[in-house]
Amino acid sequence: MKKASAFTFYFLYYAAIASLGPFVVLFYRQLGFTGAQIGLLAGMSPLIMLVGAPFWTGIADATRRHRLIMGLTIAVVVVLVPILPIFKTFGPVIMLVALFSFFAAPITSFADSATMSMLTGEKEMYGRVRLGGTIGWGLAALVAGMLIQTYGLKLAFWGYAALMFLALIVSQRFVFGQSAEGVSLQGGVRTLVTNRRWVLFLALAFVGGMGFASINNYLLPYMEELKASKTTMGIALAIATLFELPVLFFADRLLKRFKAHGLLVLAMIVTGVRLLLYAALNSPAGVLVVQILNGLTIPAAVVAGVSYADENAPAGMSATAQGLFGAIVFGFGAAAGGFIGGPLLESIGGRGMYFVLGVMVLAGIAFITFIEWRLPAEQHG
């Protein structure tokens, strides 16, 4: 029953994201916003997540009110999203997007923390539970595209709100691990960021987030640069989703084989190689081939990172640890990848951008791994 609740939540949550996320920039363009305004709206969300995720998860660990606070953040998001299409000017839109980003930031961290708590004795099965999100994303993206084509962009916002409302109901079945007495937000975060093992783990997460952002934000513009059709772009996204399925289904075996830290490092290495292959196989057909590697990059890294955070979080700080991991990957790392990738794409093109970022990711992994090897044995991840 607990696995079913987590699987259903991920299905609904990622279906909601697929219903809205790919269409947000189209909405901004429909409002007549400039490229700079759209860039600001897209770039600020990861930075807000950097603050929002550990803020809410830290409060939850400190107050031991995880389900209540998770429900509050989802409820606010459900209310905010349908309001967004009402406004037509930049000022109100950016304020609403900022609020949305702040309250949406911890949702995945809460879900991951609860799922790992409910999988007591079977934590290696996280990947199969998280598979619900991939299935939800794939189905919703297909349906949302057809419905929005017929009924307009406003449907994306209402679809998101409806699916998130259902996710809110399901989330109330979550069971969170018991926080230790006396845990505080500031103290919890300080404990994690002053631990050298955790700092290096978060450094790996940052490098990964930078690489992931370059794929999520700039792959389609690069394919457009390569004269790929919209159909080919859709096929590229479909291939990436398809190859997530086996990795998530067999994630328990990957974790047993490589352990959480080893799988995270492997995912980071494959990410760097993937970026270099985009630069080397610079044709639409080449991009489609490289998309096969998707399962061993972002999904594998998320599974490994969530497992590592759960295994190594100090007592009573599981949600805080998950929040920090999410904030670094999809906040700080994503923002850095976005800010670095944009100017590179404009100045040296997609091929040059992916070559530079691929080298940066692999060099970063090598440097972090070297430092880890020099730590005393008891501090190794």
XYZ file of C-alpha atoms in Angstrom, residues 199-356:
158
model
C 30.425 18.933 0.917
C 32.032 16.691 -1.709
C 28.719 14.917 -2.298
C 27.027 18.282 -2.855
C 29.890 19.313 -5.146
C 29.183 16.256 -7.303
C 25.502 17.187 -7.260
C 26.388 20.708 -8.428
C 28.483 19.420 -11.335
C 25.679 17.070 -12.314
C 23.059 19.813 -12.113
C 25.150 22.007 -14.390
C 25.333 19.223 -16.993
C 21.653 18.335 -16.667
C 20.615 21.961 -17.174
C 22.566 22.161 -20.425
C 20.570 19.174 -21.681
C 17.161 20.274 -20.397
C 17.481 23.898 -21.510
C 19.537 23.837 -24.688
C 19.129 20.488 -26.449
C 16.157 21.589 -28.542
C 17.787 24.924 -29.532
C 20.884 22.918 -30.529
C 18.729 20.563 -32.597
C 17.093 23.584 -34.221
C 20.611 24.796 -35.047
C 21.185 21.398 -36.697
C 18.041 21.929 -38.832
C 16.093 19.196 -37.048
C 12.341 19.169 -37.556
C 9.888 19.514 -34.673
C 8.985 15.866 -35.222
C 12.624 14.855 -34.780
C 12.784 16.907 -31.586
C 9.739 15.064 -30.295
C 11.346 11.737 -31.145
C 14.473 12.781 -29.251
C 12.423 13.491 -26.125
C 10.515 10.228 -26.522
C 13.753 8.221 -26.776
C 15.092 9.875 -23.629
C 11.908 8.996 -21.705
C 11.840 5.425 -23.044
C 15.381 4.694 -21.897
C 14.634 5.927 -18.377
C 12.311 2.958 -17.842
C 14.821 0.077 -17.657
C 17.262 2.080 -15.519
C 14.593 2.960 -12.965
C 13.132 -0.558 -12.994
C 16.516 -2.156 -12.328
C 17.818 0.637 -10.094
C 17.897 -1.747 -7.128
C 20.414 -3.934 -8.959
C 22.484 -0.922 -9.963
C 22.588 0.255 -6.347
C 23.646 -3.200 -5.149
C 26.343 -3.353 -7.815
C 27.796 0.158 -7.551
C 26.458 1.444 -4.193
C 24.852 4.891 -4.056
C 28.071 6.899 -4.259
C 29.516 4.772 -7.053
C 26.319 5.011 -9.097
C 26.292 8.791 -8.638
C 29.875 9.062 -9.916
C 29.051 6.752 -12.843
C 26.017 8.884 -13.746
C 28.145 12.035 -13.628
C 30.793 10.474 -15.911
C 28.170 9.317 -18.424
C 26.685 12.829 -18.336
C 30.038 14.362 -19.279
C 30.509 11.795 -22.056
C 26.965 12.474 -23.275
C 27.706 16.186 -23.624
C 30.902 15.478 -25.592
C 28.996 13.091 -27.869
C 26.463 15.824 -28.654
C 29.400 17.903 -29.860
C 30.998 15.033 -31.795
C 27.850 13.580 -33.408
C 26.638 16.959 -34.596
C 23.625 15.883 -36.638
C 19.966 15.266 -35.757
C 20.477 11.516 -36.218
C 23.518 11.640 -33.932
C 21.519 13.395 -31.227
C 18.887 10.650 -31.394
C 21.580 8.023 -30.815
C 23.032 9.917 -27.843
C 19.580 10.158 -26.258
C 19.842 6.443 -25.494
C 22.229 7.386 -22.677
C 19.566 9.417 -20.876
C 18.648 6.674 -18.408
C 22.210 6.451 -17.124
C 22.452 10.200 -16.573
C 19.646 12.164 -14.903
C 17.472 9.255 -13.592
C 20.464 7.239 -12.349
C 21.918 10.315 -10.651
C 18.628 11.128 -8.918
C 18.222 7.550 -7.660
C 21.818 7.480 -6.432
C 21.649 10.931 -4.858
C 18.373 10.268 -3.036
C 19.720 6.928 -1.756
C 23.028 8.456 -0.663
C 21.289 11.344 1.111
C 19.002 8.929 2.938
C 21.856 6.615 3.962
C 24.157 9.362 5.199
C 21.819 11.986 6.643
C 22.419 12.652 10.351
C 19.633 11.439 12.639
C 16.471 13.493 12.274
C 17.627 15.366 9.169
C 16.480 13.147 6.304
C 14.177 15.765 4.752
C 16.811 18.477 5.179
C 19.372 16.273 3.422
C 16.993 15.571 0.536
C 16.188 19.271 0.326
C 19.851 20.226 0.091
C 20.487 17.604 -2.594
C 17.526 18.826 -4.659
C 18.487 22.454 -4.150
C 22.055 21.930 -5.332
C 21.175 19.780 -8.369
C 18.077 21.594 -9.596
C 18.824 24.952 -8.001
C 22.432 26.091 -7.869
C 23.740 23.597 -10.443
C 20.854 24.180 -12.834
C 21.238 27.943 -12.562
C 24.980 27.723 -13.249
C 24.391 25.484 -16.261
C 21.762 27.856 -17.565
C 23.846 30.997 -17.113
C 26.991 29.413 -18.586
C 25.266 27.581 -21.419
C 23.272 30.522 -22.745
C 26.214 32.795 -23.615
C 28.222 29.819 -24.935
C 25.370 28.785 -27.204
C 25.123 32.301 -28.575
C 28.856 32.854 -29.030
C 30.235 29.477 -30.190
C 27.116 27.492 -31.060
C 25.641 24.333 -29.606
C 28.513 22.084 -30.649
C 31.090 24.296 -28.919
C 28.852 24.747 -25.894
C 28.459 21.010 -25.340
C 32.177 20.427 -25.819
C 33.093 23.050 -23.210
